[in-house]
mmCIF file of C-alpha atoms in Angstrom:
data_model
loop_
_atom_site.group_PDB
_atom_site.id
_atom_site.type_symbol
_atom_site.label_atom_id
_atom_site.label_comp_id
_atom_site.label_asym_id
_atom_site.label_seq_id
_atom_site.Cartn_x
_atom_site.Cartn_y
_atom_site.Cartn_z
ATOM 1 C CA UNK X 1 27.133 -7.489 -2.244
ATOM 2 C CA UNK X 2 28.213 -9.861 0.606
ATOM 3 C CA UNK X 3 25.384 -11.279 2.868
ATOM 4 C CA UNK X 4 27.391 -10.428 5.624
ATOM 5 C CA UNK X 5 26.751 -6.703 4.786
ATOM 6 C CA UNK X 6 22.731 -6.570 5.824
ATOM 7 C CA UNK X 7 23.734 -8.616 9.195
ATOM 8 C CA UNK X 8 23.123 -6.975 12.729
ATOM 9 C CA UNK X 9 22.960 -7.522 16.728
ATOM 10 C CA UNK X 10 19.332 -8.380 17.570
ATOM 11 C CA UNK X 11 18.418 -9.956 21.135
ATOM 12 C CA UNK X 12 16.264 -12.945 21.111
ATOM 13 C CA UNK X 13 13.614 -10.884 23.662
ATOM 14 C CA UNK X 14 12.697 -8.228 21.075
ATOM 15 C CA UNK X 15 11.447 -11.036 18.779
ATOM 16 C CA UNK X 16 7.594 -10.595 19.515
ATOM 17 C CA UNK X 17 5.611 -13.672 20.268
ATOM 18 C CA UNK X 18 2.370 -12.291 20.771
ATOM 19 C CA UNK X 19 0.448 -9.618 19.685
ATOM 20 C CA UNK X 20 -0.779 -6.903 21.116
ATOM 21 C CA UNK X 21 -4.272 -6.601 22.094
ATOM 22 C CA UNK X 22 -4.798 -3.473 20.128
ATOM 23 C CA UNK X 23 -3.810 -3.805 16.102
ATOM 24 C CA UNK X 24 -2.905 -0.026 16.288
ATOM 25 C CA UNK X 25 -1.121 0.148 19.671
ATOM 26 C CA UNK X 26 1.690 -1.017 17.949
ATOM 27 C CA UNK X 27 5.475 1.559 17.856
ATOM 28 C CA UNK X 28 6.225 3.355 14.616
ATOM 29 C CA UNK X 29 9.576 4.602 13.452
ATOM 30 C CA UNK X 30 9.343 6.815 10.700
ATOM 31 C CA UNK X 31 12.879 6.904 8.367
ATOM 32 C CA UNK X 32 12.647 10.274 6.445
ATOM 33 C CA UNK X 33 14.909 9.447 3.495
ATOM 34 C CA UNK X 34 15.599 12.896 2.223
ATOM 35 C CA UNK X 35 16.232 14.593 5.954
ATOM 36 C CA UNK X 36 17.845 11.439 7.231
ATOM 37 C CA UNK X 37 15.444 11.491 10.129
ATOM 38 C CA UNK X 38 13.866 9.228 12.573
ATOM 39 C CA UNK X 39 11.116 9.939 14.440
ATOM 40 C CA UNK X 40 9.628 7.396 17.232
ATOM 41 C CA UNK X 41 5.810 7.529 17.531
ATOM 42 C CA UNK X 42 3.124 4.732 17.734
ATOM 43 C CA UNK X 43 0.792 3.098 14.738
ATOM 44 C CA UNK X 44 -1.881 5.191 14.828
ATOM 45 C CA UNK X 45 0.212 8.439 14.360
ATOM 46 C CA UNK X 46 0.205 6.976 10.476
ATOM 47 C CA UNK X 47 -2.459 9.701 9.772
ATOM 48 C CA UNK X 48 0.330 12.267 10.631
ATOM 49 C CA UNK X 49 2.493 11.328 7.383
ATOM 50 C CA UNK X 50 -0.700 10.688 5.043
ATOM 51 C CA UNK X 51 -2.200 13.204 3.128
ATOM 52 C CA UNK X 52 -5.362 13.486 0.318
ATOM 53 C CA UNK X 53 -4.164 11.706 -2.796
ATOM 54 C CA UNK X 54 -1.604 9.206 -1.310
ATOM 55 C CA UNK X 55 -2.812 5.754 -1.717
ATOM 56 C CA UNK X 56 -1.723 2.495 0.205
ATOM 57 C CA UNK X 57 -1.621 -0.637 -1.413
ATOM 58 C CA UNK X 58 -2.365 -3.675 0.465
ATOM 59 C CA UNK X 59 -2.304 -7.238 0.233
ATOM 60 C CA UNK X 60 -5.628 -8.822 0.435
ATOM 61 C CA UNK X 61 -4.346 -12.960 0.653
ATOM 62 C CA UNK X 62 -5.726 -14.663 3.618
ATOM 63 C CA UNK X 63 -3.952 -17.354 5.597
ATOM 64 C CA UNK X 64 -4.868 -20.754 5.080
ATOM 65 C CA UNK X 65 -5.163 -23.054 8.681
ATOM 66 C CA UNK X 66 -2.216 -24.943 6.619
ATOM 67 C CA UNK X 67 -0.603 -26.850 9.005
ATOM 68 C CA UNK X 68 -2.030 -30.545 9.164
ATOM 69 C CA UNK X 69 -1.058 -32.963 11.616
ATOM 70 C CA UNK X 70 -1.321 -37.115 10.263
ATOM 71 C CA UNK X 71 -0.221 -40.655 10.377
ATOM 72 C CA UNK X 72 0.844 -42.875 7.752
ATOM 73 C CA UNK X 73 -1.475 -45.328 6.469
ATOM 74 C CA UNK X 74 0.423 -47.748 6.719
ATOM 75 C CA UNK X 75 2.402 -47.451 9.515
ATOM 76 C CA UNK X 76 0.651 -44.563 11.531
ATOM 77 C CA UNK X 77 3.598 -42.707 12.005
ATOM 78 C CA UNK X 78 3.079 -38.958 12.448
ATOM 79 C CA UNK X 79 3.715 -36.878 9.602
ATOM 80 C CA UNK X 80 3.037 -32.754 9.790
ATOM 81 C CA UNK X 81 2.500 -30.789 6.351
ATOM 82 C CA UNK X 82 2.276 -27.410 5.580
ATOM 83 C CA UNK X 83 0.508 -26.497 2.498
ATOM 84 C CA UNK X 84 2.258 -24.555 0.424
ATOM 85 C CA UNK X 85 0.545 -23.673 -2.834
ATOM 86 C CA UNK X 86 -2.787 -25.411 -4.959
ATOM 87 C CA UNK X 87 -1.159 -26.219 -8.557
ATOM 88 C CA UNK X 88 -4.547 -27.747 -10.032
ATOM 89 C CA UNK X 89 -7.447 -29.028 -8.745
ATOM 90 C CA UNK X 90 -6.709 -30.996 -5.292
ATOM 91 C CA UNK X 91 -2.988 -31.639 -5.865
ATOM 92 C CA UNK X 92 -0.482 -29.162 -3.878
ATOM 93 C CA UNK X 93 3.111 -28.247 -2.925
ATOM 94 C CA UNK X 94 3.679 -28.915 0.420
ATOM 95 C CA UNK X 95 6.229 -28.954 2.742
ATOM 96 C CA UNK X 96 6.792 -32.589 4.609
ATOM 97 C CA UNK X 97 8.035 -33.203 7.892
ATOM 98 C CA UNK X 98 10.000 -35.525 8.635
ATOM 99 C CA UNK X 99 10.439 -35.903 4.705
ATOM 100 C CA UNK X 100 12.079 -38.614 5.075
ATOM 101 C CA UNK X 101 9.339 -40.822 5.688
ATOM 102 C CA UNK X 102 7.423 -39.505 2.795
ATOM 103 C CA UNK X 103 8.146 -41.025 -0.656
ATOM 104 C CA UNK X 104 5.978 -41.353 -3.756
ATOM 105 C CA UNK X 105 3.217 -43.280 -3.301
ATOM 106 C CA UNK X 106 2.984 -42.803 0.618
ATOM 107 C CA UNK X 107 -0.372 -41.828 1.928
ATOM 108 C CA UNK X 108 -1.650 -39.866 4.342
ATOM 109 C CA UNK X 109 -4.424 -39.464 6.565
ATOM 110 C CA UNK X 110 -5.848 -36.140 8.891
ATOM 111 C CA UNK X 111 -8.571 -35.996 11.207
ATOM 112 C CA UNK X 112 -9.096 -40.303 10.718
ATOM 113 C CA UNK X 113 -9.512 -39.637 6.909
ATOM 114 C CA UNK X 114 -11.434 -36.605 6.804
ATOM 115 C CA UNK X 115 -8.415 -35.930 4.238
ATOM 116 C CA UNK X 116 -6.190 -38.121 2.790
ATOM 117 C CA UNK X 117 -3.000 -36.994 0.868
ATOM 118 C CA UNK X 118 -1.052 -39.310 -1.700
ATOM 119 C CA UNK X 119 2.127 -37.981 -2.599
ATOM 120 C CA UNK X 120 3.088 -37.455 -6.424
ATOM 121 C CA UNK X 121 6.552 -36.378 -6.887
ATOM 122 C CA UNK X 122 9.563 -34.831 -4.507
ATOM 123 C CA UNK X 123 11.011 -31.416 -4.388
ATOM 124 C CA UNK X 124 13.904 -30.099 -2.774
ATOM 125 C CA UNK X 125 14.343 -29.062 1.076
ATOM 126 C CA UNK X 126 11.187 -31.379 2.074
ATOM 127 C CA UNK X 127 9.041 -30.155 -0.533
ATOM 128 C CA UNK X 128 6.354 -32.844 -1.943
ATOM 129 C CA UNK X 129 3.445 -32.925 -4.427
ATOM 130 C CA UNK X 130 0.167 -34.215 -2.896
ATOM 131 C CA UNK X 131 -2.652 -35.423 -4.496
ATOM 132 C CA UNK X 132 -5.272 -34.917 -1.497
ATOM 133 C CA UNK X 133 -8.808 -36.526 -1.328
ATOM 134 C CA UNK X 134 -11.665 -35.660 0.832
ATOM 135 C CA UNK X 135 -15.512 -35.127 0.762
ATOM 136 C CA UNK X 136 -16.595 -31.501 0.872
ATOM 137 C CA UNK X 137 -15.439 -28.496 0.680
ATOM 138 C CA UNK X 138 -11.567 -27.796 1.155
ATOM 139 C CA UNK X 139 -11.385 -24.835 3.357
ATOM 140 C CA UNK X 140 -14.057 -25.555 5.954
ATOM 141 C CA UNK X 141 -11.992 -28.845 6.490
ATOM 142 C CA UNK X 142 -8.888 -26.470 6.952
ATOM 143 C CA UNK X 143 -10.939 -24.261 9.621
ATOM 144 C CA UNK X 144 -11.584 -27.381 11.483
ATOM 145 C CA UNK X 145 -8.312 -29.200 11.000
ATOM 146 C CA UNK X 146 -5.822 -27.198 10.518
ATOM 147 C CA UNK X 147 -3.571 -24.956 12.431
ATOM 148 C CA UNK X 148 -2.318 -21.500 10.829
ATOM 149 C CA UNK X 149 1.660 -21.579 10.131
ATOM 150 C CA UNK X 150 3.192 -19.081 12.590
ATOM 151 C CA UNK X 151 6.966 -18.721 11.503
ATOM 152 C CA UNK X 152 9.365 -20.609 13.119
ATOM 153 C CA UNK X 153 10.716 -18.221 15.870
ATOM 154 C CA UNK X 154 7.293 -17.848 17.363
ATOM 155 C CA UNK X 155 7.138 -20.260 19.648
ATOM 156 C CA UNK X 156 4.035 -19.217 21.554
ATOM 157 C CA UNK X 157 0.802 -20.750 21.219
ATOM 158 C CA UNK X 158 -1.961 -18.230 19.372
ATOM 159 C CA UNK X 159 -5.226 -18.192 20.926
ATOM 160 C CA UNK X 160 -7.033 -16.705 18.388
ATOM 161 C CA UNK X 161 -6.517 -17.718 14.597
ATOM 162 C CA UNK X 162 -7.942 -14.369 13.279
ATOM 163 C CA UNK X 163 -5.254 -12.595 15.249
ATOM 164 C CA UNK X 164 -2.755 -14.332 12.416
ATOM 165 C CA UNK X 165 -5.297 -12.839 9.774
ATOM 166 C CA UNK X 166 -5.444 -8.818 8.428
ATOM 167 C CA UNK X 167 -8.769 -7.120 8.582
ATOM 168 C CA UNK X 168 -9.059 -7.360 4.736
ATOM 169 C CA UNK X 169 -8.158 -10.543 4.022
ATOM 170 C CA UNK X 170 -10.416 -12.222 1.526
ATOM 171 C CA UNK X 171 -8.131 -14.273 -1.011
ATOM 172 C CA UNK X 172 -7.513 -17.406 0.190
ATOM 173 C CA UNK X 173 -4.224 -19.120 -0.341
ATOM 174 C CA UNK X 174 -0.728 -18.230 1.881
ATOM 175 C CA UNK X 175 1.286 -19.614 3.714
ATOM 176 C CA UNK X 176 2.054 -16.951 5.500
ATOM 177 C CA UNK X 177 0.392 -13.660 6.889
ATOM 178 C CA UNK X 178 1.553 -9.948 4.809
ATOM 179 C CA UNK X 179 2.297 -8.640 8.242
ATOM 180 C CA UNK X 180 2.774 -5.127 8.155
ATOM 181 C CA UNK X 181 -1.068 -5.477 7.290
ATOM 182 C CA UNK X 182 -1.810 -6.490 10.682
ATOM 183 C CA UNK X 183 -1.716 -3.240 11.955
ATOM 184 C CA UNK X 184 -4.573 -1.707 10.411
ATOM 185 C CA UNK X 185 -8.255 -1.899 11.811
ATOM 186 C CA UNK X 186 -11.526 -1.780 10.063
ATOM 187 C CA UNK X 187 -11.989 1.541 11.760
ATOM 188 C CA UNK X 188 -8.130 3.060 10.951
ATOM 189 C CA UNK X 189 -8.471 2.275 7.179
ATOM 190 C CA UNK X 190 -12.060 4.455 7.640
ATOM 191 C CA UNK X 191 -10.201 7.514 8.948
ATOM 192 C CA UNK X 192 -7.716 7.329 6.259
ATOM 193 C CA UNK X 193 -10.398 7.869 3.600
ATOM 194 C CA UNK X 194 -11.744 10.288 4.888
ATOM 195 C CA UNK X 195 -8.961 12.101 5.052
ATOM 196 C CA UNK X 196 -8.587 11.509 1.349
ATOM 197 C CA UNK X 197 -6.537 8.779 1.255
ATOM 198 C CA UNK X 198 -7.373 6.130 -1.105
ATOM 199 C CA UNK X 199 -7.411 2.076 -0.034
ATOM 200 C CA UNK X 200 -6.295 -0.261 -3.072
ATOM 201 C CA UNK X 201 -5.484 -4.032 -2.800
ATOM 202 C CA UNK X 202 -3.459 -6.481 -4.512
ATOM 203 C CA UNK X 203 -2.703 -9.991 -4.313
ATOM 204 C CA UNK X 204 0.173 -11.971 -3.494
ATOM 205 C CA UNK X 205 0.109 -15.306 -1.651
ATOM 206 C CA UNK X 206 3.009 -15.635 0.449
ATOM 207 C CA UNK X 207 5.115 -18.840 0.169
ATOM 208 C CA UNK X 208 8.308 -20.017 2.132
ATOM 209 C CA UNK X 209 10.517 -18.271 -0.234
ATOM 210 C CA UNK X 210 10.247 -14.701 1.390
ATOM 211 C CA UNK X 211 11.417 -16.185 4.611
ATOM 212 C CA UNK X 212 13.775 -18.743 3.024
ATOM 213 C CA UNK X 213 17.906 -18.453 4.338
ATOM 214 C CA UNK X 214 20.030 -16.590 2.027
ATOM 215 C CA UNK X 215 22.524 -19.293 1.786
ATOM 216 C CA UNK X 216 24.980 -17.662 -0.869
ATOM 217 C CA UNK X 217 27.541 -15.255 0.504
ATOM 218 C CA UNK X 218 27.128 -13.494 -2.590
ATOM 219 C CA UNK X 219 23.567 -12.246 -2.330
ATOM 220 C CA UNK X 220 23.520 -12.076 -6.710
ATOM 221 C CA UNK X 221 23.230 -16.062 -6.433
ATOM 222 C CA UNK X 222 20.625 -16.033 -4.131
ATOM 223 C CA UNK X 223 17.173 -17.609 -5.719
ATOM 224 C CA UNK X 224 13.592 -16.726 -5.165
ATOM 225 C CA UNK X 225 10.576 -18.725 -4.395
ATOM 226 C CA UNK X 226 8.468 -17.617 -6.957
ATOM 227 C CA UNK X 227 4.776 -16.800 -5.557
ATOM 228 C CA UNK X 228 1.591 -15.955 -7.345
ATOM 229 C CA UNK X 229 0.393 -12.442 -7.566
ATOM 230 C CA UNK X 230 -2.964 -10.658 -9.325
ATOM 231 C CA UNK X 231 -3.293 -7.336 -9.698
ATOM 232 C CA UNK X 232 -7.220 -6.029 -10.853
ATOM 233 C CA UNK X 233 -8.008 -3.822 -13.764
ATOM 234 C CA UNK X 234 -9.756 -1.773 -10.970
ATOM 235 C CA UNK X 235 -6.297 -1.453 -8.903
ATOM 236 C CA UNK X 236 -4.333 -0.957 -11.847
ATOM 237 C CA UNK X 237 -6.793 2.232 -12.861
ATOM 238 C CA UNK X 238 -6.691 3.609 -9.427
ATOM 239 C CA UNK X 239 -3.083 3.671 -9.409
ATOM 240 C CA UNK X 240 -2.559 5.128 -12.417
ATOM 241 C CA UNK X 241 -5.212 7.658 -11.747
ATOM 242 C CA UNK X 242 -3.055 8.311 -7.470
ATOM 243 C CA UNK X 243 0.216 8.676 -9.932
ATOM 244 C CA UNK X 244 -1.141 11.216 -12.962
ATOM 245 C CA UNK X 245 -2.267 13.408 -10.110
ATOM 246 C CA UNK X 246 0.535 13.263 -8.018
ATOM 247 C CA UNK X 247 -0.441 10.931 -5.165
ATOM 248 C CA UNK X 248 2.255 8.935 -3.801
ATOM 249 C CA UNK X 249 2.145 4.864 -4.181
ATOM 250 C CA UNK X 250 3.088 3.663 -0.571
ATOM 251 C CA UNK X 251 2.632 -0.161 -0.152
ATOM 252 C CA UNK X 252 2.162 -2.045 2.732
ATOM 253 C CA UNK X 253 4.760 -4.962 3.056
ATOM 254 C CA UNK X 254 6.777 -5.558 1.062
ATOM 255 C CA UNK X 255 4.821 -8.299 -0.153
ATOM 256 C CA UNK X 256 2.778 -5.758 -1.676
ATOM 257 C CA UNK X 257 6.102 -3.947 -3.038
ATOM 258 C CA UNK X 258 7.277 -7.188 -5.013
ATOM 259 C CA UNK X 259 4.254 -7.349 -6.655
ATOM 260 C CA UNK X 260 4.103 -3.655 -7.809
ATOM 261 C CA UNK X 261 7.247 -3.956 -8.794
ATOM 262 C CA UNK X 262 7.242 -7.062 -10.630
ATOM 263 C CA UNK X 263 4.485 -5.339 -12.377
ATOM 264 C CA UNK X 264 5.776 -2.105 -13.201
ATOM 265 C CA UNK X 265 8.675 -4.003 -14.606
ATOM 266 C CA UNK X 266 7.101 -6.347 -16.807
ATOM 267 C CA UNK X 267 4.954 -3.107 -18.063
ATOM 268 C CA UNK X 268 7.491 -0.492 -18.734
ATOM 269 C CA UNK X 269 6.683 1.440 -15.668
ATOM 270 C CA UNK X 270 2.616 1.017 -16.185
ATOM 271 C CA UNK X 271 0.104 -0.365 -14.230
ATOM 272 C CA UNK X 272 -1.782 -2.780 -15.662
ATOM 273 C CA UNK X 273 -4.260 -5.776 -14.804
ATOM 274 C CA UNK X 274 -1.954 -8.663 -14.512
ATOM 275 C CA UNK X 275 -1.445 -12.761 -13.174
ATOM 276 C CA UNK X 276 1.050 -14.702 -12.925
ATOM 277 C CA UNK X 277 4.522 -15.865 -10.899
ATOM 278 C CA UNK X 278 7.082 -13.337 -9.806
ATOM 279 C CA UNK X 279 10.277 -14.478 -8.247
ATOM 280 C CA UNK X 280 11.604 -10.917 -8.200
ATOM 281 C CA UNK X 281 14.694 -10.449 -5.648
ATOM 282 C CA UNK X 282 14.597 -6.719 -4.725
ATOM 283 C CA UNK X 283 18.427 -5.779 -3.303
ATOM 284 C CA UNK X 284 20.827 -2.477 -3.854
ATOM 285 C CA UNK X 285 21.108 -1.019 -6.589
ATOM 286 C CA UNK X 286 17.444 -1.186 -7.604
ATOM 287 C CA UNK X 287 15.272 1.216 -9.487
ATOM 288 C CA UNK X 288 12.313 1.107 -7.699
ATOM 289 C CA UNK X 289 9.347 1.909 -10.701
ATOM 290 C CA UNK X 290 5.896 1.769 -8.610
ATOM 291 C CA UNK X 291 6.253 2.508 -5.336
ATOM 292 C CA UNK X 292 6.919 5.963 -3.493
ATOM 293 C CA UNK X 293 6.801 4.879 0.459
ATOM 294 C CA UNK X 294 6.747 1.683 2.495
ATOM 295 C CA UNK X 295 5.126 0.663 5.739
ATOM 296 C CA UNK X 296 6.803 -2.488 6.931
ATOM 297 C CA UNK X 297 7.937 -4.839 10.363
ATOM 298 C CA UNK X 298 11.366 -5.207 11.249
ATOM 299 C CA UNK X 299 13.428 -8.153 9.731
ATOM 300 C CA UNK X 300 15.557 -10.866 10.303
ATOM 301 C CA UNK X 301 18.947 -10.342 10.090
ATOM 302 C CA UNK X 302 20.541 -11.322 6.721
ATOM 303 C CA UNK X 303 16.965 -12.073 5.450
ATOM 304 C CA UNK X 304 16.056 -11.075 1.726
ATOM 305 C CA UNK X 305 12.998 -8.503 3.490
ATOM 306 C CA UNK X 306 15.908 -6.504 5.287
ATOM 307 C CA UNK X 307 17.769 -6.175 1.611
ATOM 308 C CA UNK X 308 14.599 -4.790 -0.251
ATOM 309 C CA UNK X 309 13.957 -2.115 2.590
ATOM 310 C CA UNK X 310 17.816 -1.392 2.301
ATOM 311 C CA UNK X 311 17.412 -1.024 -1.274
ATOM 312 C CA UNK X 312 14.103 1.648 -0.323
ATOM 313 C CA UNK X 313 16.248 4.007 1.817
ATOM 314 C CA UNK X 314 20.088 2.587 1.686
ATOM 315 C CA UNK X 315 21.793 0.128 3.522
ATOM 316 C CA UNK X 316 23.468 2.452 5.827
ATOM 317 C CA UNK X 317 20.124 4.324 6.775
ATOM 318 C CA UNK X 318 18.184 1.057 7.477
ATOM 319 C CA UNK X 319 20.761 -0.527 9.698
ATOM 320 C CA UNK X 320 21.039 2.909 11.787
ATOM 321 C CA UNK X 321 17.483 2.581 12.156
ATOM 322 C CA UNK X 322 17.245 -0.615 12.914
ATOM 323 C CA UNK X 323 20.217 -0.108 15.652
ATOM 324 C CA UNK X 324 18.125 2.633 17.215
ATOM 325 C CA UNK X 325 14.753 0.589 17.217
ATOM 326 C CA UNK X 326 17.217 -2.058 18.773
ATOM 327 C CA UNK X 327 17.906 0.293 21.411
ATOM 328 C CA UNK X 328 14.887 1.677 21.512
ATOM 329 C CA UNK X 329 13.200 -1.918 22.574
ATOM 330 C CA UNK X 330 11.230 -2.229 19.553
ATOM 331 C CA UNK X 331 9.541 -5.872 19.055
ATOM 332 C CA UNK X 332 10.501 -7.812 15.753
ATOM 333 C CA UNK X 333 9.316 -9.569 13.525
ATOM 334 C CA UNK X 334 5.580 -10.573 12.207
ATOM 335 C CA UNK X 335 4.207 -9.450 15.346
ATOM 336 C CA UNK X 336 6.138 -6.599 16.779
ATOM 337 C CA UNK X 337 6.360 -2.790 15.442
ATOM 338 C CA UNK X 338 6.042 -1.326 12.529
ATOM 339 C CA UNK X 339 8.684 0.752 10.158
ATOM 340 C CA UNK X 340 7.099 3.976 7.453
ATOM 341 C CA UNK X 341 9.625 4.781 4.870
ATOM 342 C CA UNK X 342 8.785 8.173 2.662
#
C-alpha cells in the first residue's frame, strides 16, 4: 500500500495542546465495525460498551522527565538530549540536539555537573550513546532536572508534569506517554470492576519509533523502532482465563496492541509471560491474534498509529470516521479525544 492512501485534511486548531481539566471529560466516538456505525458520546460513556468479562489491557510505563538541557565542557555550548532508552547500567540511547556538535568523546554537563554525559558511539538521525555519570540516584535527578518530552506539535508549556503521566503508571522508562491511557481516573477504572470488568497491564516503553515519519511511499519498506515490552505470568493467566470464557481482549493504545500482538505471534496465538524487543509494524492485511477492541486518540496523518487502527476496522471505515470527528471538532492527538473500536 501507498503512504499516500492513510493521508487526510486535518486543521492545525484541532491538534490539542492542553488537556482538559477533567481526564474523563474527554469526546468519544465509538466505530461499530460490524454495523458500520458511529456514535458521538463523551469518555465516561465507556461503561456503556463494557460488559462483565471484557478486560482492558493497559500500559503501565511511566514517562521519564527525559529532556535535559546542557553545555559542553569544553566550550559551554548548549546541547538538549532526550533520553531515549537505558542499554546497561548508566549508558543510554539518546537523541542529540544539535548533533552536530556532539561527537565521540564530547562531554556533557546538566544542572553544573549534577550529571555529566560522555558520548560513546553515533547513531543515525541524531541518535548517540552516552555514558552518563552522577552521584545518586538516577530518577530523582530526572524529577529535578529534567523536563518530560511532549511531542513536537505541542507547543504549549505543561504546568503540571503528572498531567503527561496515566494514573497507573509505575514502570519507569519512555519516552513518551501511552496516551489513550490518559483518560482513565483512579475512580473510572473502580467502576469498571465493579461492573465486572477486569483491569490487566502490560509493559511497553515507548520510543521515537511510534511517532517516527513514514518516509517510504511504499509503506512495506517502512522500518520500526524496536521498543521493549514485558508481559507478567500474572497478565498472561488473566488473559487467557478473559479469552476461555469468552471475554473480549480490548487494549488501550495501541501501544498496548503491539505488544499483545507481538506476543500472540511469537506464541502461536497464546499468552504467555514474555521480554524482549518488538519492532512489529501493524498495517492492512493483518490478522490480528490477541486483541478483540481498541480504545485509542486520533492520529497523525500518514503516521504508522493511523495504519494499525486502519488495519482494526479498514481503511475506508477509519478515514470516514476520522472525517466526521474532523467535522465534528474533535481535538487530536496525545491530548485530545478518544476513539473505541469493537
Amino acid at each position: 500500500m501507498n503512504i499516500e492512501d492513510f493521508d487526510f485534511d486535518l486543521p492545525e486548531e484541532l491538534i490539542a495542546q492542553t488537556p482538559l481539566k477533567d481526564r474523563t471529560a474527554s469526546r468519544l466516538l465509538v466505530l461499530d465495525r460490524q454495523k458500520n456505525k458511529i456514535a458521538h458520546r463523551h469518555f465516561a460513556d465507556i461503561k456503556d460498551y463494557l460488559r462483565e468479562g471484557d478486560c482492558l489491557v493497559l500500559n503501565d510505563t511511566k514517562v521519564l522527565p527525559a529532556r535535559l538541557y546542557g553545555v559542553k565542557e569544553d566550550t559551554g555550548a548548549k546541547v538538549e538530549i532526550l533520553l531515549l532508552h537505558q542499554q546497561e547500567e548508566d549508558t543510554w540511547e539518546v537523541l542529540a540536539k544539535p548533533a552536530k556538535k556532539v561527537k565521540i568523546g564530547t562531554t556533557i554537563e546538566f544542572g553544573g555537573g549534577k550529571i555529566r554525559a560522555t558520548c560513546t558511539d553515533l547513531k543515525d538521525h541524531g541518535g548517540r550513546i552516552m555514558k552518563l555519570s552522577y552521584e545518586g540516584i538516577l530518577y530523582e535527578i530526572l524529577d529535578e532536572l529534567g523536563e518530560m518530552p511532549l511531542p513536537p506539535y505541542i507547543k504549549e508549556q505543561l504546568p503540571e508534569k503528572d498531567r503527561y503521566q496515566t494514573v497507573f503508571a509505575r514502570e519507569e522508562g519512555s519516552a513518551a506517554a501511552p496516551t489513550a491511557g490518559l483518560h482513565f481516573t483512579t475512580e473510572l477504572l473502580d467502576e469498571l470492576k465493579d461492573m465486572g470488568v477486569t483491569i490487566a497491564f502490560i509493559t511497553l516503553h515507548v520510543g521515537l519509533g511510534t511517532f517516527r515519519p513514514v518516509s517510504a511511499d511504499n509503506i512495506d519498506e517502512h522500518e520500526m523502532h524496536a521498543e521493549f515490552y514485558h508481559m507478567t505470568k500474572e497478565t498472561a493467566e488473566t488473559l487467557t482465563e478473559v479469552r476461555e470464557s469468552g471475554g473480549r481482549i480490548i487494549s488501550v493504545g495501541t501501544t498496548s496492541t503491539r505488544t499483545l500482538e507481538t506476543i500472540a505471534r511469537d506464541h502461536g496465538g497464546k499468552f504467555v509471560e514474555s521480554s524482549g524487543w518488538t519492532d512489529i509494524f501493524i498495517y492492512p492485511p493483518y490478522d490480528f491474534k490477541a486483541i478483540n477492541g481498541l480504545i485509542t486518540n486520533f492520529h497523525l496523518p500518514k503516521s504508522t498509529l493511523i495504519m494499525l487502527v486502519s488495519a482494526l476496522a479498514d481503511r475506508e471505515s477509519i478515514l470516514h470516521a476520522y472525517h466526521e470527528a474532523v467535522k465534528e471538532r474533535y481535538r487530536f492527538f496525545s491530548f485530545g479525544d478518544a476513539m473505541l473500536i469493537l
